[in-house]
Coordinates of C-alpha atoms and ligand atoms in Angstrom, one line a residue:
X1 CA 131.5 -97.1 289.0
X2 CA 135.3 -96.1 288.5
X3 CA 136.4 -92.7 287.2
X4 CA 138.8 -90.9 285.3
X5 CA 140.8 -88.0 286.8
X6 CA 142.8 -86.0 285.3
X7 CA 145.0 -83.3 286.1
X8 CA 144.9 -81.3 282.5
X9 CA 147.8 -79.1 280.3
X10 CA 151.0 -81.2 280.7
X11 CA 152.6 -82.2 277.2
X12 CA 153.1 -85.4 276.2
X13 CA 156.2 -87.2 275.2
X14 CA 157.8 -90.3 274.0
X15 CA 156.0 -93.5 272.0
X16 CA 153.1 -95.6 272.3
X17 CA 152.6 -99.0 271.0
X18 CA 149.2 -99.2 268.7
X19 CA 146.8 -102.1 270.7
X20 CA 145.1 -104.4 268.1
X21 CA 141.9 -103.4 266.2
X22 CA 138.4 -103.9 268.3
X23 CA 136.6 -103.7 265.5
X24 CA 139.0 -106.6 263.7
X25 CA 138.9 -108.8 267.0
X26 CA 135.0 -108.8 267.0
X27 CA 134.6 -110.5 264.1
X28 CA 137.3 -112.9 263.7
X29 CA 136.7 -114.1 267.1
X30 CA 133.2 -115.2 266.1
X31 CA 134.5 -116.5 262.4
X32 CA 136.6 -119.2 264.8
X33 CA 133.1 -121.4 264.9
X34 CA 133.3 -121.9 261.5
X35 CA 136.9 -123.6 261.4
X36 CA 138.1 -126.6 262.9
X37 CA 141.3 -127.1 265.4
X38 CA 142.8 -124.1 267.4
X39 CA 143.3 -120.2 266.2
X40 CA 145.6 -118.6 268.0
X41 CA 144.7 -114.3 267.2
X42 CA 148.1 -112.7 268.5
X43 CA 147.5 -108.5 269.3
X44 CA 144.1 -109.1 270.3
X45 CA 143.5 -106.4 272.7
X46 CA 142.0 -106.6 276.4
X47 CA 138.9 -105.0 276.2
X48 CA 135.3 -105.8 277.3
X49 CA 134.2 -106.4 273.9
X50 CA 136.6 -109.1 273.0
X51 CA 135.5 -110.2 276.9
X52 CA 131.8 -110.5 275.9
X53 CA 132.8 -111.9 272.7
X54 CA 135.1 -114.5 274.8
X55 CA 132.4 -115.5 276.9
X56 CA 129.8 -116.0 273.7
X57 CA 132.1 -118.3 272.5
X58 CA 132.9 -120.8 275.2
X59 CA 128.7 -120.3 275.9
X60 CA 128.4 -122.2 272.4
X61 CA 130.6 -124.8 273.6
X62 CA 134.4 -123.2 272.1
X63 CA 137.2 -122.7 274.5
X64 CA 138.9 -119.6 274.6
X65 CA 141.6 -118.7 276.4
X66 CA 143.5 -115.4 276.7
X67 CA 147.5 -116.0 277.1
X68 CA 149.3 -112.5 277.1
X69 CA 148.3 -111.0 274.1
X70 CA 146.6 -113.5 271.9
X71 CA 143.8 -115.4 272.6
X72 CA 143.5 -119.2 272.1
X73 CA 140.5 -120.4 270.7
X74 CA 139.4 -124.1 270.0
X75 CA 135.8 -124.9 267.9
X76 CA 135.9 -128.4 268.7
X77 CA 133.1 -128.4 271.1
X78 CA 130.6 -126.3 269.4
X79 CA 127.2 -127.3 270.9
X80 CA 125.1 -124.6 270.6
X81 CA 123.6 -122.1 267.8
X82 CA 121.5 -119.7 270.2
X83 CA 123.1 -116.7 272.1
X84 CA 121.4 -115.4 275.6
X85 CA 119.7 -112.2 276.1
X86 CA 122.7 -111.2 279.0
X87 CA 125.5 -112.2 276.7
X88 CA 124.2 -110.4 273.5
X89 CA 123.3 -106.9 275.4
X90 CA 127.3 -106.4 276.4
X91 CA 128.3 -105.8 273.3
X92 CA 126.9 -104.6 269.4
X93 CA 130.0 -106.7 267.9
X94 CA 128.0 -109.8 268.5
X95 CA 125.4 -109.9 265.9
X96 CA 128.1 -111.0 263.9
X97 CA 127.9 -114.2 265.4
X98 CA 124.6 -114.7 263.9
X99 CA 126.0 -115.5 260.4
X100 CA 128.9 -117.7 261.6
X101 CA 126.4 -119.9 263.8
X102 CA 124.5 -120.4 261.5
X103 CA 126.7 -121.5 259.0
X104 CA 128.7 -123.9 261.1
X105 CA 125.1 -125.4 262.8
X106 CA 122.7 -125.1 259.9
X107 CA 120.6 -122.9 262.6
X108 CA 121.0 -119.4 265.0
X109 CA 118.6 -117.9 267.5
X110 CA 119.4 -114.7 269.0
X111 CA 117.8 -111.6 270.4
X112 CA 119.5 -108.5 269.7
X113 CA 119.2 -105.4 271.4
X114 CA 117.1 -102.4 269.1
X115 CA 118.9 -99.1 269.5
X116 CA 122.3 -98.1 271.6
X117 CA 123.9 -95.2 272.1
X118 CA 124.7 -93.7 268.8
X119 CA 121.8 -94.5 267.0
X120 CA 118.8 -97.1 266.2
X121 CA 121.4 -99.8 264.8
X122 CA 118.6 -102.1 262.5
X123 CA 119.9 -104.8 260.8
X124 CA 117.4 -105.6 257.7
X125 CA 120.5 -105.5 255.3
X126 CA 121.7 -108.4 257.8
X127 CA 118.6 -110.2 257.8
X128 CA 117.8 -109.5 253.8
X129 CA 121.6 -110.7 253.3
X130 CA 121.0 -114.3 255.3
X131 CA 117.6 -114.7 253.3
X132 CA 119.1 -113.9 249.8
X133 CA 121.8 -117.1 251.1
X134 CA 118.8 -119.3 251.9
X135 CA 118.1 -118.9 255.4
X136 CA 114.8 -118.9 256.6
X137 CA 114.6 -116.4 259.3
X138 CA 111.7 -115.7 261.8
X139 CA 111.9 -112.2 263.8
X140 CA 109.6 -111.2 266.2
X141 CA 110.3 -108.3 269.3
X142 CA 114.0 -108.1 268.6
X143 CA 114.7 -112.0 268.7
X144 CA 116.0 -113.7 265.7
X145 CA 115.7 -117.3 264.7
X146 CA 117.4 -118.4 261.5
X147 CA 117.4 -121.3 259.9
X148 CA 119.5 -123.2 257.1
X149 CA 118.3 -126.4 257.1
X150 CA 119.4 -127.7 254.0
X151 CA 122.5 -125.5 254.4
X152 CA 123.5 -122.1 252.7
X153 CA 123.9 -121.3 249.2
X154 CA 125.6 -118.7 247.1
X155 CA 124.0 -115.5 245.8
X156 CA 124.8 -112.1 244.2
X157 CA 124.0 -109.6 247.0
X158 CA 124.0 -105.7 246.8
X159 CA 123.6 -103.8 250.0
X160 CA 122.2 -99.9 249.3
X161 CA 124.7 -98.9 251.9
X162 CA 128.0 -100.4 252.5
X163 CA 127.7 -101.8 255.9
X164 CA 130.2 -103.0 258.0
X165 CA 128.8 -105.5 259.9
X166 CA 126.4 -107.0 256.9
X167 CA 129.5 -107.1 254.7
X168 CA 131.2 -109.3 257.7
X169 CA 127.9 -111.1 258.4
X170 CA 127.5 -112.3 254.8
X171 CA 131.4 -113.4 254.3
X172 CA 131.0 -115.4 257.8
X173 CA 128.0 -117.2 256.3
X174 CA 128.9 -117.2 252.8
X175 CA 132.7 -119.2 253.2
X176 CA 131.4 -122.4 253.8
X177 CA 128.2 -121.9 251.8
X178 CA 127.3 -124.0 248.6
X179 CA 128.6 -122.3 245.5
X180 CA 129.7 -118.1 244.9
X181 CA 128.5 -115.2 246.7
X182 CA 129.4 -111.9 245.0
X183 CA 128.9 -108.9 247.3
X184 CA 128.7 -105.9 245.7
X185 CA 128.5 -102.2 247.1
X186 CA 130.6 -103.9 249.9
X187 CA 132.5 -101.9 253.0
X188 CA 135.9 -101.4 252.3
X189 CA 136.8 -101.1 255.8
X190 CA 141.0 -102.5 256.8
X191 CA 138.6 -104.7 259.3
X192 CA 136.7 -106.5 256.6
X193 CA 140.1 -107.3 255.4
X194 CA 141.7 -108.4 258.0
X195 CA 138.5 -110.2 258.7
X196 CA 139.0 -112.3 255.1
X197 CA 142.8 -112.8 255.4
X198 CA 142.1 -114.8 258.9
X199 CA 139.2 -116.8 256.8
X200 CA 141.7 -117.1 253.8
X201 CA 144.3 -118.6 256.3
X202 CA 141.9 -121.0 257.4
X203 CA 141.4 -122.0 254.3
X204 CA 138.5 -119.9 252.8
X205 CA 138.1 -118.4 248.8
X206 CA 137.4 -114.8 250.0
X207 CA 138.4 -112.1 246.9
X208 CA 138.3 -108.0 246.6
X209 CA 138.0 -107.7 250.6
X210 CA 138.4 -104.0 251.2
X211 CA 137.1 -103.3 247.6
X212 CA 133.5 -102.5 247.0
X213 CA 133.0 -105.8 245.3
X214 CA 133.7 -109.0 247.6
X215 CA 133.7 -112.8 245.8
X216 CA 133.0 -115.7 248.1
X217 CA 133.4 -119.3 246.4
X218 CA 132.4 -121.7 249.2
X219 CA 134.5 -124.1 250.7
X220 CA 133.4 -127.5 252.6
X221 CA 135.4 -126.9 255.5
X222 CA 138.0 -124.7 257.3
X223 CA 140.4 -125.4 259.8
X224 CA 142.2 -122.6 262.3
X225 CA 145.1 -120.8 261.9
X226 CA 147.3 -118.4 263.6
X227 CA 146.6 -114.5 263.1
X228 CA 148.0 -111.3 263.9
X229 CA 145.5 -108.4 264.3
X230 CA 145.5 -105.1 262.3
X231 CA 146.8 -102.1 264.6
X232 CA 143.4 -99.9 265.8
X233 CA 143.3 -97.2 263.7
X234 CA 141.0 -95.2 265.9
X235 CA 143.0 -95.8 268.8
X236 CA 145.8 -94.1 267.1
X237 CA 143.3 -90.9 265.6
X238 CA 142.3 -90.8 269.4
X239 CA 146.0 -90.4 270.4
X240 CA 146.9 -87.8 267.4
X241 CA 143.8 -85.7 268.6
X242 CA 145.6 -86.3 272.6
X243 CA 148.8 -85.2 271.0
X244 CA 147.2 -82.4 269.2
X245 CA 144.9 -80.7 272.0
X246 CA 148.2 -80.8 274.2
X247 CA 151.1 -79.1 272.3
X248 CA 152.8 -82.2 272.1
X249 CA 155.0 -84.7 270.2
X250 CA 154.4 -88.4 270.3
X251 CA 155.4 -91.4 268.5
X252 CA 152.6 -94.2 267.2
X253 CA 154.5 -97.4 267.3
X254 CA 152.7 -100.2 265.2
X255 CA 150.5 -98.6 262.9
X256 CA 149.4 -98.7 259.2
X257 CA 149.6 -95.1 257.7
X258 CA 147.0 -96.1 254.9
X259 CA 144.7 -96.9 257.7
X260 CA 144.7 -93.5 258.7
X261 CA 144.6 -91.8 254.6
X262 CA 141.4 -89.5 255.7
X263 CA 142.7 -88.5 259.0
X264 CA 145.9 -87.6 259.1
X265 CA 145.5 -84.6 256.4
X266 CA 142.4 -83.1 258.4
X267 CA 145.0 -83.0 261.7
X268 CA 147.2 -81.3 259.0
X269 CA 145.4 -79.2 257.8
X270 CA 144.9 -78.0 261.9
X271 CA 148.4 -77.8 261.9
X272 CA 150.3 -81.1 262.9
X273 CA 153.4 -82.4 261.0
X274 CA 153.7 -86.1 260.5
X275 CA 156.4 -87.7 260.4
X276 CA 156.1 -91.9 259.0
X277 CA 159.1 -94.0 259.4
X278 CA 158.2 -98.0 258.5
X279 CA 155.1 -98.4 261.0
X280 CA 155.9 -95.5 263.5
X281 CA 154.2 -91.9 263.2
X282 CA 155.5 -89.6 264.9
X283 CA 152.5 -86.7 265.3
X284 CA 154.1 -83.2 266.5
X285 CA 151.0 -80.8 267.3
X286 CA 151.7 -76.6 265.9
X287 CA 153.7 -74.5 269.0
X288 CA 150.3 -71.9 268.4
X289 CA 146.6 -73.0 268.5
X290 CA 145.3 -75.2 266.1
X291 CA 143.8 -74.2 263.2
X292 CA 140.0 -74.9 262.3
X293 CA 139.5 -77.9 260.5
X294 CA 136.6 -76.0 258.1
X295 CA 134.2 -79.3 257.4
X296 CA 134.6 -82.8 258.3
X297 CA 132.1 -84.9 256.6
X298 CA 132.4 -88.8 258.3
X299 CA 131.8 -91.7 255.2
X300 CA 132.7 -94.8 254.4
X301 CA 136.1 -96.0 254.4
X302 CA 138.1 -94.8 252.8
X303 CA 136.2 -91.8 254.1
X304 CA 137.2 -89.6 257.5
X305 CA 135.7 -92.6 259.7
X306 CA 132.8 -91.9 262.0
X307 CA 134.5 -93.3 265.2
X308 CA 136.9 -90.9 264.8
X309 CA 134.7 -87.7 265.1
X310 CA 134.0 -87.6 268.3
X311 CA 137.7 -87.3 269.1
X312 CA 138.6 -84.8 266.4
X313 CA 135.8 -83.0 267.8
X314 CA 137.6 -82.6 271.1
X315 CA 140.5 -81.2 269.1
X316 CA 138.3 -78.3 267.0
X317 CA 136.6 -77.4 270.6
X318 CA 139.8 -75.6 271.1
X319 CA 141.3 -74.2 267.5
X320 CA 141.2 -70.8 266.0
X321 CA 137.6 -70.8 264.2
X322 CA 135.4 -72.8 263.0
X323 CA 134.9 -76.1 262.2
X324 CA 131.6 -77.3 260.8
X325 CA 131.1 -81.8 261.4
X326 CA 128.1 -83.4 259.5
X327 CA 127.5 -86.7 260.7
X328 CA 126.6 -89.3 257.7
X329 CA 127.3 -92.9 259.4
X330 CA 124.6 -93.0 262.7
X331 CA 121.2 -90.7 263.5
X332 CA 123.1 -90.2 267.2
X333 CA 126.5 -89.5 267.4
X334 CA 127.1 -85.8 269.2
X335 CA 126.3 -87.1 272.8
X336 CA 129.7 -85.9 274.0
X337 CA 128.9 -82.3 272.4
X338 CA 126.8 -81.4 276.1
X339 CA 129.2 -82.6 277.7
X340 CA 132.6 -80.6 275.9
X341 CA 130.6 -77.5 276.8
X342 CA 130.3 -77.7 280.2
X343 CA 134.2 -77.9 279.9
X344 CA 133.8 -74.5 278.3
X345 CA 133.2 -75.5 274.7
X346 CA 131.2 -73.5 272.3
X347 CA 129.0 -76.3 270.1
X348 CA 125.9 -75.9 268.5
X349 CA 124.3 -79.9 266.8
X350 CA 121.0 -80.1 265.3
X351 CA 120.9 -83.5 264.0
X352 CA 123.3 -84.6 262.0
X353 CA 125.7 -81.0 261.8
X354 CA 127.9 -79.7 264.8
X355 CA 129.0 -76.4 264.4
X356 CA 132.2 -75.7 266.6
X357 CA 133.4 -72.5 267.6
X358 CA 137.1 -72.4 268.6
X359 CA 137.3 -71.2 272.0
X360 CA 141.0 -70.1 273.7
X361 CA 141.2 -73.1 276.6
X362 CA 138.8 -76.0 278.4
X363 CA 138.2 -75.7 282.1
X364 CA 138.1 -79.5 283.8
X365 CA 134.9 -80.5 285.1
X366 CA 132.8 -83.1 286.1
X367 CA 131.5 -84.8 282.9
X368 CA 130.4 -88.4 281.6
X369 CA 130.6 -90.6 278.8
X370 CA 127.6 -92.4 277.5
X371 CA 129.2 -94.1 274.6
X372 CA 132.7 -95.4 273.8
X373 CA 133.8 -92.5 271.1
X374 CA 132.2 -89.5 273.5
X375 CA 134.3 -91.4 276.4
X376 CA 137.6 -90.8 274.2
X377 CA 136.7 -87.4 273.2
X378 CA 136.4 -86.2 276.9
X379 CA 139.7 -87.9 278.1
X380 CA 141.1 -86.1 275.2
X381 CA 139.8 -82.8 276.5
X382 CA 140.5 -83.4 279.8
X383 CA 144.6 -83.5 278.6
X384 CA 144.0 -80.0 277.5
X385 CA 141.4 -78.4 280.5
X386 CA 142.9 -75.8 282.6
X387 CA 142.6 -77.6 285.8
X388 CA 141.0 -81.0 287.0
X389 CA 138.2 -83.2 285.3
X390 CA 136.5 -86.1 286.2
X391 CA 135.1 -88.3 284.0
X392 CA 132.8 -90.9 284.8
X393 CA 131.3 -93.8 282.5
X394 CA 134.8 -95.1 282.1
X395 CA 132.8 -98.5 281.3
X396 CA 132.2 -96.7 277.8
X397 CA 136.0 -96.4 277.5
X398 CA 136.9 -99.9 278.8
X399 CA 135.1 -101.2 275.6
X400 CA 137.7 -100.2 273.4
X401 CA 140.3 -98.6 274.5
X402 CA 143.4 -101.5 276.2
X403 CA 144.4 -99.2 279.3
X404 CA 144.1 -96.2 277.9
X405 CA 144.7 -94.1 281.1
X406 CA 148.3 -96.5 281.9
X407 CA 148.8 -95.6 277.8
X408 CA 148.0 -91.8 278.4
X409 CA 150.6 -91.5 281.4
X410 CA 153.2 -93.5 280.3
X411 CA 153.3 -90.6 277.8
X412 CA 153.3 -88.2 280.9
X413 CA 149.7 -87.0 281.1
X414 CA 148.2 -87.1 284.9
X415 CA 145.2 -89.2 284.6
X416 CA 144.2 -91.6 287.4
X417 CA 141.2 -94.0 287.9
X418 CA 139.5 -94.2 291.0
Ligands
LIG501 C1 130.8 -101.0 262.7 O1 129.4 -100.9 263.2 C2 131.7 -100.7 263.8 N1 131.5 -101.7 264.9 C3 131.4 -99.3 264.3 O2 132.3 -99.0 265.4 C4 131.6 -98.3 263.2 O3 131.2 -97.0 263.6 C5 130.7 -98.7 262.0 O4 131.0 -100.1 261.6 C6 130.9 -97.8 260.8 O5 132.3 -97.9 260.4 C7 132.1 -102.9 264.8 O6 132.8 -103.2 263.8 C8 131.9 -103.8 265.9 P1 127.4 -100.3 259.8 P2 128.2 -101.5 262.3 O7 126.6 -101.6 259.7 O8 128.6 -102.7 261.6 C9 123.0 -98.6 259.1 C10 133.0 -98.2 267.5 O9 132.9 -97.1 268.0 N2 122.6 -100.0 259.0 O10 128.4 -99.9 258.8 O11 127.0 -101.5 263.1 C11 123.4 -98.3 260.6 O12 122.2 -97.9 261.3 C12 131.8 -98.8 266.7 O13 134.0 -99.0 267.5 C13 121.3 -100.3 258.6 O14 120.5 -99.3 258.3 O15 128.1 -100.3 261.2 C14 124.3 -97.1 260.4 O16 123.5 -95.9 260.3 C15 130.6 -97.9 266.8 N3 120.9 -101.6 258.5 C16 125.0 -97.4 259.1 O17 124.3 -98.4 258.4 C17 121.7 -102.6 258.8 O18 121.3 -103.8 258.6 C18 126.4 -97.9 259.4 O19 126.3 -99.1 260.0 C19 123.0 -102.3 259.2 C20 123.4 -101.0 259.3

């Protein structure tokens, strides 16, 4: 089990270069079953997810190959529509292989894990979706077979909640379906963009993505296409909240500002100019301590994004006041807040509020991540800890974050695995 150490209060300085989007990769890479002929998806960043992801795919019979930063993938040999226990467990990002199996083989069978860290994670508005598109699906203890004989068919679908990963499920099985799906209520997320442009590349009828209502007019077939990812917009919140728990000035190279419209005037607000030049940011964090962010509610997109509180979370541990965080998105999502106070923080949760109270400095400890976010959070407080931390459950981190600790001291911080 590796860990993190880190050697806290240096400043950081000069420019990082923005890895692609996790949360993009997931779901293209499993949209690459539906097309025909090679993808090649340039930025797609190194992480364990994309490697489970990876290894799902040439398990149903794909190649996929990983050549610097893109990753080749051919569907040619697609021979399978069912997904193993061991591959499905490594990462949540798969279930989105459910719809795009079953479109391209008319069947999918798949057992997928209940609850993870952050919360129960069901997926009735999956499951609801694939019936309302024709599917017959059988669920018993977790495990998922779905079938589409007689192949898939349009429908008007309207999810209660804008979910992510339905809204992606449904497009993957709606592209090639027979007739229109209309999606309304729809996430709005840059990933479910992205997400359609790839399909729209290949060939697909995909309108509205990123809008709350999506339009799906089936094609007969798709063929693959060459893709550039979106930039991670929580990898660069994670590096402003870095930036901002250290006193320091940074540059974000590669990103898109409008990805970032809820967070950058909450990091404002605590203090930090912005400066945007093309697709740079530079962040510059205030000379004093930060201010209290008041309330952070996390929402939908365009809301302040859930992945992104655990970080800024880091950040208020340290300004002057309070700052008050109410958790809409997932039941389970302050796991890093025991973790921040043995570093010295004051934070009181009780479901889904976190009331911080600003405390002068962070003393390094020994702490762990048990999710990917809470990983961040704590790498972000151990740049500002008087003294050294050690963070363990750097697996959490490796999931999406592309060598954050090589990204973190190129930029000067002290942080070393072991
Ligand atoms: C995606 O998860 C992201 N993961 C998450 O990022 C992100 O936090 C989340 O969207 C919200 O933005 C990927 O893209 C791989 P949801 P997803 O479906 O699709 C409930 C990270 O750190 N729900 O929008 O699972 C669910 O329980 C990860 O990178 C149902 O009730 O998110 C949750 O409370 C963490 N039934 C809420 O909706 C369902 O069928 C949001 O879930 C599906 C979801």
């Amino acid at each position: 089990m590796s860990k993190l150490i880190i050697n806290g209060q240096r400043a950081l300085s000069g420019a990082a270069e923005i890895q692609g989007a996790k949360n993009s990769a997931l779901p293209i890479l499993a949209a690459t079953v539906l097309t025909k002929g090679e993808s090649v998806l340039f930025r797609c960043p190194d992480l364990s997810d994309v490697e489970a992801s990876l290894g799902i795919l040439r398990y149903l019979g794909c190649t996929a190959q990983r050549s610097g930063d893109a990753v080749v993938v051919k569907s040619e040999g697609l021979c399978r529509h069912d997904i193993p226990d061991g591959l499905m467990r490594k990462t949540r990002g798969s279930l989105v292989f459910l719809g795009a199996v079953l479109a391209s083989t008319g069947r999918a069978r798949l057992c997928f894990p209940g609850g993870c860290e952050i919360g129960l994670r069901p997926i009735d508005l999956h499951l609801k979706a694939l019936r309302q598109l024709g599917a017959v699906v059988k669920e018993r203890h977790g495990c998922i077979d779905c079938r589409a004989v007689h192949g898939l068919k349009g429908a008007q679908i309207a999810l209660p909640f804008p979910s992510v990963g339905a809204t992606e499920d449904i497009i993957l099985a709606a592209c090639t379906a027979c007739g229109t799906t209309t999606i309304t209520n729809a996430a709005r997320e840059p990933e479910i963009r992205d997400l359609a442009d790839y399909l729209n590349r290949c060939g697909a009828k995909i309108y509205g993505a990123g809008e709350g209502e999506i339009v799906i007019d089936g094609v007969k077939s798709l063929s693959g296409c060459n893709h550039a990812l979106i930039p991670d917009r929580i990898v660069a919140a994670t590096l402003i909240s870095c930036a901002a728990m250290t006193g320091s000035e940074i540059t974000l190279k590669g990103v898109i500002h409008s990805h970032l419209g809820a967070v950058l005037p909450v990091f404002e607000d605590a203090g930090c100019a912005f400066k945007a030049v093309e697709n740079e940011l530079t962040v510059k964090a205030p000379v004093k301590r930060l201010r209290p962010m008041k309330i952070v509610r996390t929402m939908p997109y365009p809301g302040f994004p859930t992945d992104a509180q655990a970080p800024l979370l880091a950040a208020s541990t340290i300004a002057d006041g309070t700052t008050v965080f109410i958790e809409n998105i997932f039941e389970n999502r302050f796991r890093h807040a025991s973790e921040l106070t043995r570093m010295g923080a004051d934070i009181k949760t009780e479901g889904k509020f976190a009331v911080v109270e600003g405390v002068p400095r962070l003393y390094g400890a020994a702490v762990e991540a048990v999710d990917l976010r809470g990983a961040a959070a704590l790498l972000a407080a151990g740049l500002s800890a008087e003294g050294r931390t050690e963070l363990s459950g750097v697996k959490y981190l490796e999931r999406g974050y592309e060598r954050f600790e090589q990204v973190l001291s190129s930029l000067g911080a002290d942080v070393k695995k072991i």
